[in-house]
Short mmCIF file of C-alpha atoms and ligand atoms in Angstrom, two decimals:
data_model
loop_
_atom_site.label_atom_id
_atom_site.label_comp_id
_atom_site.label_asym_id
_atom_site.label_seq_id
_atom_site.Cartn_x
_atom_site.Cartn_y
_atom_site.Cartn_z
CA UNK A 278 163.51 45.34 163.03
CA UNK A 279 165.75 42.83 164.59
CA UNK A 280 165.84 44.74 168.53
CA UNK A 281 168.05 42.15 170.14
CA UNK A 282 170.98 41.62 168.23
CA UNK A 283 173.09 40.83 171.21
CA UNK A 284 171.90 42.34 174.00
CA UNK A 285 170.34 38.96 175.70
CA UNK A 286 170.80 35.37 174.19
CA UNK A 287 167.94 33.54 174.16
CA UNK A 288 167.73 29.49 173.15
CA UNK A 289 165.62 29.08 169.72
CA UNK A 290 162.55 27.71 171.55
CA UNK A 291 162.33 30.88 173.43
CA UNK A 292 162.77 33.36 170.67
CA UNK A 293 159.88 31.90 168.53
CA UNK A 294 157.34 32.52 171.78
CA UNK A 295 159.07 36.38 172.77
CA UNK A 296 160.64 37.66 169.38
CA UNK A 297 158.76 40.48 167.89
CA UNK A 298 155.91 40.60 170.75
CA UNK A 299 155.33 44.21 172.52
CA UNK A 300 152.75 43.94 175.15
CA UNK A 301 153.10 46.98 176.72
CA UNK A 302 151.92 49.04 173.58
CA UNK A 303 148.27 46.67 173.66
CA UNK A 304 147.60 47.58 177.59
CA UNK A 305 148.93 43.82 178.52
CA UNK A 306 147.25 41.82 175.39
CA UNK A 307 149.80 38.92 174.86
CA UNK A 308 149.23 39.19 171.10
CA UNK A 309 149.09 42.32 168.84
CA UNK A 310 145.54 43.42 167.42
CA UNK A 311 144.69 43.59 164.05
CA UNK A 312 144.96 47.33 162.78
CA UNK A 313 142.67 47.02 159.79
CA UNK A 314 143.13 51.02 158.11
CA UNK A 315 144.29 52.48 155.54
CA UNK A 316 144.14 56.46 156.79
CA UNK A 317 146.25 57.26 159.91
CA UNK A 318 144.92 61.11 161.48
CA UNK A 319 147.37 63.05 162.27
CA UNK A 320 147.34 65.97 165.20
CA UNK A 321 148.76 68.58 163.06
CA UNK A 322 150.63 69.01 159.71
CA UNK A 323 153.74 69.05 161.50
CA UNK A 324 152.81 65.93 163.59
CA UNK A 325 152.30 64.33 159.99
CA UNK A 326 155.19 65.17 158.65
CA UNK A 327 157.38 64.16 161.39
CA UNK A 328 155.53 60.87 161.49
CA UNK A 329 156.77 60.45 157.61
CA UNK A 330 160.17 61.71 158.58
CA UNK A 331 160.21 58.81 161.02
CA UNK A 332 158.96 56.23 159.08
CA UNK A 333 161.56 57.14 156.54
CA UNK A 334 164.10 56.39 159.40
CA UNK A 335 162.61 52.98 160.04
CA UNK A 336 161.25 54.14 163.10
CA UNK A 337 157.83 51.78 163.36
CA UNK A 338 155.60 54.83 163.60
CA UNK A 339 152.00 54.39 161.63
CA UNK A 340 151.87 56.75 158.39
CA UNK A 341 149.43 54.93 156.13
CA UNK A 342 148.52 51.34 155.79
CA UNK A 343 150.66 50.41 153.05
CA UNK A 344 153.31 51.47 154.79
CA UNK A 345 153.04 49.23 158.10
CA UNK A 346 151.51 48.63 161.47
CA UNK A 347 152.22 46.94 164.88
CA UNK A 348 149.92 43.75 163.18
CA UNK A 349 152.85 43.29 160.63
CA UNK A 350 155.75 44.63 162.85
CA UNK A 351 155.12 41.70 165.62
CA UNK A 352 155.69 39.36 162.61
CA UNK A 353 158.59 41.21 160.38
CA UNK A 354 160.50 42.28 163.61
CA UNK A 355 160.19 37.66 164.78
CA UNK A 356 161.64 37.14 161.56
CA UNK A 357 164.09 39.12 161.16
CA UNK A 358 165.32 37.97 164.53
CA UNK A 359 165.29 34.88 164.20
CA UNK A 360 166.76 34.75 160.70
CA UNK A 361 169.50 36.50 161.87
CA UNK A 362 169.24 39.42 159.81
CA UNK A 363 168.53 43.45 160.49
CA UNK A 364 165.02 44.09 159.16
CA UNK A 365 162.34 42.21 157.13
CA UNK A 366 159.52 43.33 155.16
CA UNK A 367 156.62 41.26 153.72
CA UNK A 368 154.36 40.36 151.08
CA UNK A 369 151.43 38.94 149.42
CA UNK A 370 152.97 35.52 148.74
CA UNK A 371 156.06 33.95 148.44
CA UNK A 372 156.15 34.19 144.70
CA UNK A 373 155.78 38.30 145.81
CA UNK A 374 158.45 38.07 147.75
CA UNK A 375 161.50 36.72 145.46
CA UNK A 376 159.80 39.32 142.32
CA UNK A 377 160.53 42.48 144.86
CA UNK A 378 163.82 40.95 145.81
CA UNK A 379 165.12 40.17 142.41
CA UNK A 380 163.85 43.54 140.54
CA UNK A 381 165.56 45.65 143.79
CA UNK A 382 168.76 44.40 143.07
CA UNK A 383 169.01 43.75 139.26
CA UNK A 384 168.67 46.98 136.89
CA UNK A 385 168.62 46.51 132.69
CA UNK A 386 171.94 45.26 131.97
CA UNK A 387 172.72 43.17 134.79
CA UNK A 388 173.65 39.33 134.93
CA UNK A 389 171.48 36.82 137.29
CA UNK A 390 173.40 33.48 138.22
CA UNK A 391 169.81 31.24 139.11
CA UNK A 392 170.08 28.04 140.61
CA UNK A 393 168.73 25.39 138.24
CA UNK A 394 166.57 23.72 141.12
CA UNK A 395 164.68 26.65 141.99
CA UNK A 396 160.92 26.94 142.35
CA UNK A 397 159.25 27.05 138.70
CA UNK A 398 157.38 30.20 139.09
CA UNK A 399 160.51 31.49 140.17
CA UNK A 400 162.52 30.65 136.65
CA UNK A 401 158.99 31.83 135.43
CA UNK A 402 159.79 35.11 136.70
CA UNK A 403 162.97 35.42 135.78
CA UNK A 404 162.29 34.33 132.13
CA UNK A 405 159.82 36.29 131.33
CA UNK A 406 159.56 39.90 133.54
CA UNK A 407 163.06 40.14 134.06
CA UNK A 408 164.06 39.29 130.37
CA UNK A 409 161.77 41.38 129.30
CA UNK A 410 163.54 44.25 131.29
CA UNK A 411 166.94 43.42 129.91
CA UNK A 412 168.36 40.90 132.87
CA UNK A 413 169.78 38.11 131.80
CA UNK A 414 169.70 34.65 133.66
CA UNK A 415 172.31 31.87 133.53
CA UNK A 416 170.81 28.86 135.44
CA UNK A 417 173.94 26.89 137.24
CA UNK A 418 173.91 23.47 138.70
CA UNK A 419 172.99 23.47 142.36
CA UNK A 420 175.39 21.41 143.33
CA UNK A 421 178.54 24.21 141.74
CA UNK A 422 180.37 25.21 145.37
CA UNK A 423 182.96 27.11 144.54
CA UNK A 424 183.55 26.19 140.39
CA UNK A 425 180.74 29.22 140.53
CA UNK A 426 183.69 31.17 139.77
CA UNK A 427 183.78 30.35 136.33
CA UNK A 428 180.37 31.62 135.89
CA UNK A 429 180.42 34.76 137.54
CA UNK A 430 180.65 38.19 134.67
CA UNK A 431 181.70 41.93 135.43
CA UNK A 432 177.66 42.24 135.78
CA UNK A 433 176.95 39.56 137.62
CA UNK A 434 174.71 41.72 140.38
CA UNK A 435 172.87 38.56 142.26
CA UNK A 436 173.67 35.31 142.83
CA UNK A 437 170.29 33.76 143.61
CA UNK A 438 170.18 29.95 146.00
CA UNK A 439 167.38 27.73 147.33
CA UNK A 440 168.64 24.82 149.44
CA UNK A 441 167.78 22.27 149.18
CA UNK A 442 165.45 22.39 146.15
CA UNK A 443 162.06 22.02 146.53
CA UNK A 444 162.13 18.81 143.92
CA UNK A 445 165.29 17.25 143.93
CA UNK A 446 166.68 17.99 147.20
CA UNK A 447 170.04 19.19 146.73
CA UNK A 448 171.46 20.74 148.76
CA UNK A 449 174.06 24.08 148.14
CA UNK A 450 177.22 24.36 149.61
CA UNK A 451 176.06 28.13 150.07
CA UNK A 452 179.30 29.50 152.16
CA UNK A 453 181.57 28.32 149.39
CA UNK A 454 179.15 30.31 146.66
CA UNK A 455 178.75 33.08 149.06
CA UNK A 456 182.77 33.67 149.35
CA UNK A 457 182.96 33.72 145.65
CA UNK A 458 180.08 36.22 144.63
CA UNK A 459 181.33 38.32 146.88
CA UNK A 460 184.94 38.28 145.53
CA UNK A 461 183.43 39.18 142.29
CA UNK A 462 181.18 41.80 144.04
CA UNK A 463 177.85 40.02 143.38
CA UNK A 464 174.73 39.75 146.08
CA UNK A 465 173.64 36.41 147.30
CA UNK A 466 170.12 35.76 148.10
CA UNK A 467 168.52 32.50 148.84
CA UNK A 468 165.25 31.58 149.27
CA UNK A 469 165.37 29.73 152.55
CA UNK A 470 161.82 27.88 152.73
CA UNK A 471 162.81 24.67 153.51
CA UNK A 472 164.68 24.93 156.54
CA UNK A 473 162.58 27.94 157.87
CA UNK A 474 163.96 30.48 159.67
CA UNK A 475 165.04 28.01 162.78
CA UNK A 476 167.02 25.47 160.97
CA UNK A 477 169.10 27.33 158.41
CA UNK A 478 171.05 30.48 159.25
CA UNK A 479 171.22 32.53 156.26
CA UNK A 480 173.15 35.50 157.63
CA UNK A 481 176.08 32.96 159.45
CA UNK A 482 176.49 31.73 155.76
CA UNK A 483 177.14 34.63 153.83
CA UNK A 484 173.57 35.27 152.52
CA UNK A 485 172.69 39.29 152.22
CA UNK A 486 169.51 38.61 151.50
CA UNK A 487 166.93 36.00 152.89
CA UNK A 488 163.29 35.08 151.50
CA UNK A 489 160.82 32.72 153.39
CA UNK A 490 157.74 31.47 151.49
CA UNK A 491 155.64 32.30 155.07
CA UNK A 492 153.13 30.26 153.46
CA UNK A 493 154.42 26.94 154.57
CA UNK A 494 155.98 26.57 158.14
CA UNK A 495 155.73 30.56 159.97
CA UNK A 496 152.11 30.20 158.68
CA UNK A 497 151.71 26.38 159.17
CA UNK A 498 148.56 25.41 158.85
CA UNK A 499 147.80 25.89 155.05
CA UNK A 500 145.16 29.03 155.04
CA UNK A 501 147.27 32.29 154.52
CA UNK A 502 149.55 33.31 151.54
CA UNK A 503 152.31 35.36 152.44
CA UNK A 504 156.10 36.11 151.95
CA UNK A 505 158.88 38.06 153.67
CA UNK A 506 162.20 38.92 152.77
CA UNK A 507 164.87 39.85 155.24
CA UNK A 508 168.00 41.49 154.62
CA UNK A 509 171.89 42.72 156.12
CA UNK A 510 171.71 46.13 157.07
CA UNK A 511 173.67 47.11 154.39
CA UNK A 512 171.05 46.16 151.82
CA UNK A 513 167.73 46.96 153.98
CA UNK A 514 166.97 50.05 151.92
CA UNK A 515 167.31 49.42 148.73
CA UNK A 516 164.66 46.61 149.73
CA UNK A 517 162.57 48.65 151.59
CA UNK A 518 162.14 51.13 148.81
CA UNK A 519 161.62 48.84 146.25
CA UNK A 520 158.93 47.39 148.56
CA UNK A 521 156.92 50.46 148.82
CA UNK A 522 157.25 51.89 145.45
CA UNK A 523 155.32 47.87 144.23
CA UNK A 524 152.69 49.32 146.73
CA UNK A 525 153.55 45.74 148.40
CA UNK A 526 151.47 45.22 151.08
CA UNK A 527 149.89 42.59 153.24
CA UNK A 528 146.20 42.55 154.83
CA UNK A 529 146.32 42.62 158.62
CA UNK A 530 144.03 39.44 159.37
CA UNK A 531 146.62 37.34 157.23
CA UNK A 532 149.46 39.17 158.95
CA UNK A 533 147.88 38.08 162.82
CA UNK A 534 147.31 34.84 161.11
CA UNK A 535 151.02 34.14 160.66
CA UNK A 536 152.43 35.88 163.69
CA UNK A 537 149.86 33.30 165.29
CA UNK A 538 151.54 30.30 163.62
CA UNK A 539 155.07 31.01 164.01
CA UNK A 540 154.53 30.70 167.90
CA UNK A 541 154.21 27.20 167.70
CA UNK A 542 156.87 26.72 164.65
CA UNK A 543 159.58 25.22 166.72
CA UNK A 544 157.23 22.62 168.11
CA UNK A 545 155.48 21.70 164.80
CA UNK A 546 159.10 21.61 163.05
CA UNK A 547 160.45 19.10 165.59
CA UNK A 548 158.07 17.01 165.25
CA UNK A 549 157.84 17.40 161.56
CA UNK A 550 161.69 16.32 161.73
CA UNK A 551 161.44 13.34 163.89
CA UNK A 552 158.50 11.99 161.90
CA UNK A 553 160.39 12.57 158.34
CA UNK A 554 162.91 10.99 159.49
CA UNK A 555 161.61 7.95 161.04
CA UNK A 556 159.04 7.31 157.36
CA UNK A 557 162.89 8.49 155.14
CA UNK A 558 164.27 5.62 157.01
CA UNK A 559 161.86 3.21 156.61
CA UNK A 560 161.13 3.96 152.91
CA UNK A 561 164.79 3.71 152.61
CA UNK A 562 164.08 -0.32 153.14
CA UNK A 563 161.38 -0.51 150.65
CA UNK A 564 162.40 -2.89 148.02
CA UNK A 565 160.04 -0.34 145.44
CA UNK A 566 162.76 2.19 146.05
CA UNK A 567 165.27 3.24 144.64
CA UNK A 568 166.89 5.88 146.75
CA UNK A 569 165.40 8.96 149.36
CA UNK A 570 165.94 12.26 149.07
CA UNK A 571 166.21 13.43 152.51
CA UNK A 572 169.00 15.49 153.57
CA UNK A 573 168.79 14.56 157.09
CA UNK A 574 168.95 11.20 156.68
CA UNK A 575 172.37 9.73 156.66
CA UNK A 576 173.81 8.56 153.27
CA UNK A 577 171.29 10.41 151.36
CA UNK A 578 172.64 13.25 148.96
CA UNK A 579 173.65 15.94 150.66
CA UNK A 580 173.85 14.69 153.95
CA UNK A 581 177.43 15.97 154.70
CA UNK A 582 176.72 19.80 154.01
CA UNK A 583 173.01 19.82 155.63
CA UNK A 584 175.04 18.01 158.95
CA UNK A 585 177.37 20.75 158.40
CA UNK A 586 175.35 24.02 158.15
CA UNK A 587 171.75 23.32 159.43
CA UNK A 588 170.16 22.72 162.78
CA UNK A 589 167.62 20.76 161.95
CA UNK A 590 165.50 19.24 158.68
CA UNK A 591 161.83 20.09 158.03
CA UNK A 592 159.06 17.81 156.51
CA UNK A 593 159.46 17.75 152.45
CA UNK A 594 161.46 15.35 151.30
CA UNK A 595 161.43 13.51 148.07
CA UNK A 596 161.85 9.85 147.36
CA UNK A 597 163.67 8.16 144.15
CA UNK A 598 161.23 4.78 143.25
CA UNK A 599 162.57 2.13 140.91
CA UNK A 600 161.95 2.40 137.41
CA UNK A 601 157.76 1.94 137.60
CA UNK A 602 155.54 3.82 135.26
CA UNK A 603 153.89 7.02 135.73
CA UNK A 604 150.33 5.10 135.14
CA UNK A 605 151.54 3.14 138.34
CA UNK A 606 152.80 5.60 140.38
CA UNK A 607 149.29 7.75 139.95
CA UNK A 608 147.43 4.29 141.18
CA UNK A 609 149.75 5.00 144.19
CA UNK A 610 148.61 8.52 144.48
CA UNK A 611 145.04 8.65 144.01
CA UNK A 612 144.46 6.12 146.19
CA UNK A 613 146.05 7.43 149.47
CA UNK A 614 144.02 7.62 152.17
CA UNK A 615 145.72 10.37 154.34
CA UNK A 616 148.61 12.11 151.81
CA UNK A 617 145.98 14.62 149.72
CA UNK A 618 147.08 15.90 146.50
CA UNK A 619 147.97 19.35 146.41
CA UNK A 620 150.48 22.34 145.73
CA UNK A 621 152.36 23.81 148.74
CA UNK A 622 153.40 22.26 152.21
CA UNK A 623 154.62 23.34 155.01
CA UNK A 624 150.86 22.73 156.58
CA UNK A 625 149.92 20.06 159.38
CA UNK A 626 148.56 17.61 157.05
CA UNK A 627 150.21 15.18 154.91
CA UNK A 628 150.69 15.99 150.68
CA UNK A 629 151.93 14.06 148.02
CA UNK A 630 153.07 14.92 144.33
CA UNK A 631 154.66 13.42 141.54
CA UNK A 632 157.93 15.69 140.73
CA UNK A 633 157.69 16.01 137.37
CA UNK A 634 160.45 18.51 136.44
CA UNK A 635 163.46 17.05 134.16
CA UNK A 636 161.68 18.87 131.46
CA UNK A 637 162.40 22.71 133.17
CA UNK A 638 165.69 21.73 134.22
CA UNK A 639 168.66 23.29 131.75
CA UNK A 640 171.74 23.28 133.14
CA UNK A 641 172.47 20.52 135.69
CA UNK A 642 172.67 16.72 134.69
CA UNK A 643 169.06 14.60 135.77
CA UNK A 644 170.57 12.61 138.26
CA UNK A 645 167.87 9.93 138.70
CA UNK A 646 166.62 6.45 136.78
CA UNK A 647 162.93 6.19 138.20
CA UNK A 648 160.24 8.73 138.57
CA UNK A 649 160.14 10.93 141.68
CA UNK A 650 157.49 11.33 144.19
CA UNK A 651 157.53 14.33 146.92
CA UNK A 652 156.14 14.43 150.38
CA UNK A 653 155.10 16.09 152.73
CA UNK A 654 155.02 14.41 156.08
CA UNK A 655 152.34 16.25 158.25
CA UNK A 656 151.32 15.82 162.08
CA UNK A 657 149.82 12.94 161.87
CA UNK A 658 150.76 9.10 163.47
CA UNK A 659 153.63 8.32 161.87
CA UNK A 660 152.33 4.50 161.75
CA UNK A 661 149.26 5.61 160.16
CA UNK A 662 150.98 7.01 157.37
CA UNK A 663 153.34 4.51 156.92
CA UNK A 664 150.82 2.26 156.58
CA UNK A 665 149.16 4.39 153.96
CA UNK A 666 152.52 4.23 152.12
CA UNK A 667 152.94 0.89 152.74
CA UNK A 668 149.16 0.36 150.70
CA UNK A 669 150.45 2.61 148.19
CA UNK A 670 153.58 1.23 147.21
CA UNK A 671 152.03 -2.47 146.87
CA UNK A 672 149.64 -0.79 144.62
CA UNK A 673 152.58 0.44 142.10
CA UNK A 674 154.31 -3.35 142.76
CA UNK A 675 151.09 -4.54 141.95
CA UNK A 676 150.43 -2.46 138.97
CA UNK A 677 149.64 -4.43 135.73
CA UNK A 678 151.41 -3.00 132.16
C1 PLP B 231 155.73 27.69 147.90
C2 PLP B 231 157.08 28.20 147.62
C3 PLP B 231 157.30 29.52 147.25
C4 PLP B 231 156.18 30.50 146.97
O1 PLP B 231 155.34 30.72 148.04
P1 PLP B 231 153.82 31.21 147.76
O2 PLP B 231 153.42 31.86 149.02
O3 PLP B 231 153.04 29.96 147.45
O4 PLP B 231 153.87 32.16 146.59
C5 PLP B 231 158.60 29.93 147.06
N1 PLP B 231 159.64 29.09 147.23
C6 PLP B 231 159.46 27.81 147.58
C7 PLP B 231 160.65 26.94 147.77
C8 PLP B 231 158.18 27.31 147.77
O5 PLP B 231 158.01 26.03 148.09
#
């Protein structure tokens, strides 16, 4: 639970070391330790039963393991603090994450506006368990604003954002959406990955409901799998209940693991930032492409709203080439010395994908010529991967046929 709403207010930097951390419950230990346990004895009957009363009340007494302990408190009561929001709860992945949020909310019957840039397994998801259970989905272009209005039914329950998308980069002019569904009496939730929990405010913006993918920045160094989702007050039980009753749970070593990463988040992230930005620039120059899709670089799509609403930009980005083939652009990839090929981000080493996903898309026009390439820039020298790129993209100029 978020404990300092607005009692004391701390700078960013400082609330990623303190939030969530309760020393004087560990006899001193600057970090929480990992309650592995599934039983939790009781005194009495009526000490048990009390203890379930509280938990009940959100009171972060131990009841039974699925149902939390101080190793997954440090981390849910961090987030929720620093996302701005009441309470948080967490999960097994990301992709665990947005399924509990999306099947609290939405009952047989009920109308789901989905961005059209969201994460695949996401639409997955939707098409398939929550068609199956009588939701249905209208996918809307990302880049809507307020003309969501015309989209919006009588049972229109959840309006669901990701900014910017994880492929294409746009980004959502989420305040504008988030006045609308509201008007209409719709939810909005947003999965809020890329910026973290530092550089987007979800709960300043009209979000009610917040999802991280831990997995890639809290975590940050590409060895745990886990998700949280964060909520208003007003929606925290409904969340909560739906939670427990999926028996969603996380195990306590991956829980420490994260809590352990997010203390060094705002560090990583700046320099994750700065480096993006300085390799966006440069690639901006490169005669190979076409245009870069990095909302914190100026000129690039989205620029305006991302200088508007967020306070900083993380390390995905991706980057429009000129019309080369595929065959090409895979010489480019498989031949990088430091950018490994891989699913995810959000780790301190550097990835690189080809985006390949006009074919998913349904509702918004393609908006680029050449094929797409995403990054992730890691910790590494910047000049050392820009001379990897630099390698990389003579080997697609270079490519015969
Ligand atoms: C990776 C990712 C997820 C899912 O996270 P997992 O922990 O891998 O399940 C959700 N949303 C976005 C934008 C992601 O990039």
């Amino acid at each position: 639970m978020n404990n300092n709403p607005d009692s004391v207010i701390l700078r960013e930097d400082t609330k990623v070391v303190v939030s969530g951390r309760d020393s004087k419950s560990f006899g001193g230990m600057v970090n929480p330790p990992v309650y592995h346990g599934s039983t939790v004895l009781a005194e009495s009957v009526a000490e048990y039963n009390t203890r379930h009363d509280s938990r009940l009340n959100d009171e972060q007494v131990m009841v039974y393991g699925t149902m939390g302990n101080p190793t997954g408190w440090a981390l849910e009561n961090a987030i929720a603090e620093l996302e701005g929001g009441y309470n948080c709860a967490t999960y097994s992945s990301g992709l665990a994450a947005i399924a509990v949020a999306l099947m609290a909310f939405l009952k047989s019957g009920d109308h789901l506006l989905m961005t059209d840039s969201t994460y695949a397994p996401t639409r997955r998801f939707c098409d398939s368990v929550l068609k199956r259970f009588g939701v249905e989905t209208t996918y809307y272009d990302p880049l809507i604003g307020a003309e969501i209005k015309s989209l919006l039914r009588p049972n229109t329950a959840v309006v669901f954002t990701e900014s910017p998308g994880s492929h294409t980069f746009e980004v959502q002019d989420i305040p504008s959406i988030a006045e609308v569904a509201h008007q209409h009496g719709a939810i909005v939730q947003m999965d809020n990955t890329w910026a973290s929990p530092l550089y987007f405010k979800p709960f300043e913006h009209g979000v009610d409901i917040s999802i991280q993918a831990v997995t890639k920045y809290i975590v940050g160094h590409s060895d745990v799998l886990l998700g949280s989702v964060t909520t208003t007050k007003e929606h925290w039980k409904t969340l909560r209940d739906c939670t427990w009753h999926f028996g969603q749970c996380v195990a306590p070593d991956d829980l420490y693991l994260a809590q352990r990463g997010l203390r060094t988040m705002a560090v990583r992230l700046r320099q994750h930032h700065k480096s993006s930005l300085k390799i966006a620039e440069w690639l901006s120059n490169r005669a190979e492409v076409r245009q870069v899709l990095y909302p914190a670089l100026p000129g690039a799509p989205g620029h305006e709203i991302w200088k508007r609403d967020f306070l900083g930009a993380s390390g995905l980005f991706g980057v429009e080439l000129k019309p080369f083939s595929q065959k090409a652009v895979e010489k480019m990839i498989d031949e990088m010395r430091l950018f490994g090929i891989g699913s995810s981000w959000g780790g301190y080493e550097s990835l690189m994908l080809p985006s390949n996903v006009r074919d998913i898309r349904t509702a918004s026009p393609w908006r680029f010529e050449g094929p797409l390439l995403r990054l992730h820039i890691g910790l590494e020298d910047v000049d050392d991967l820009k001379d990897d790129l630099k390698d990389g993209l003579e080997r697609i100029r270079n490519f015969g046929g």
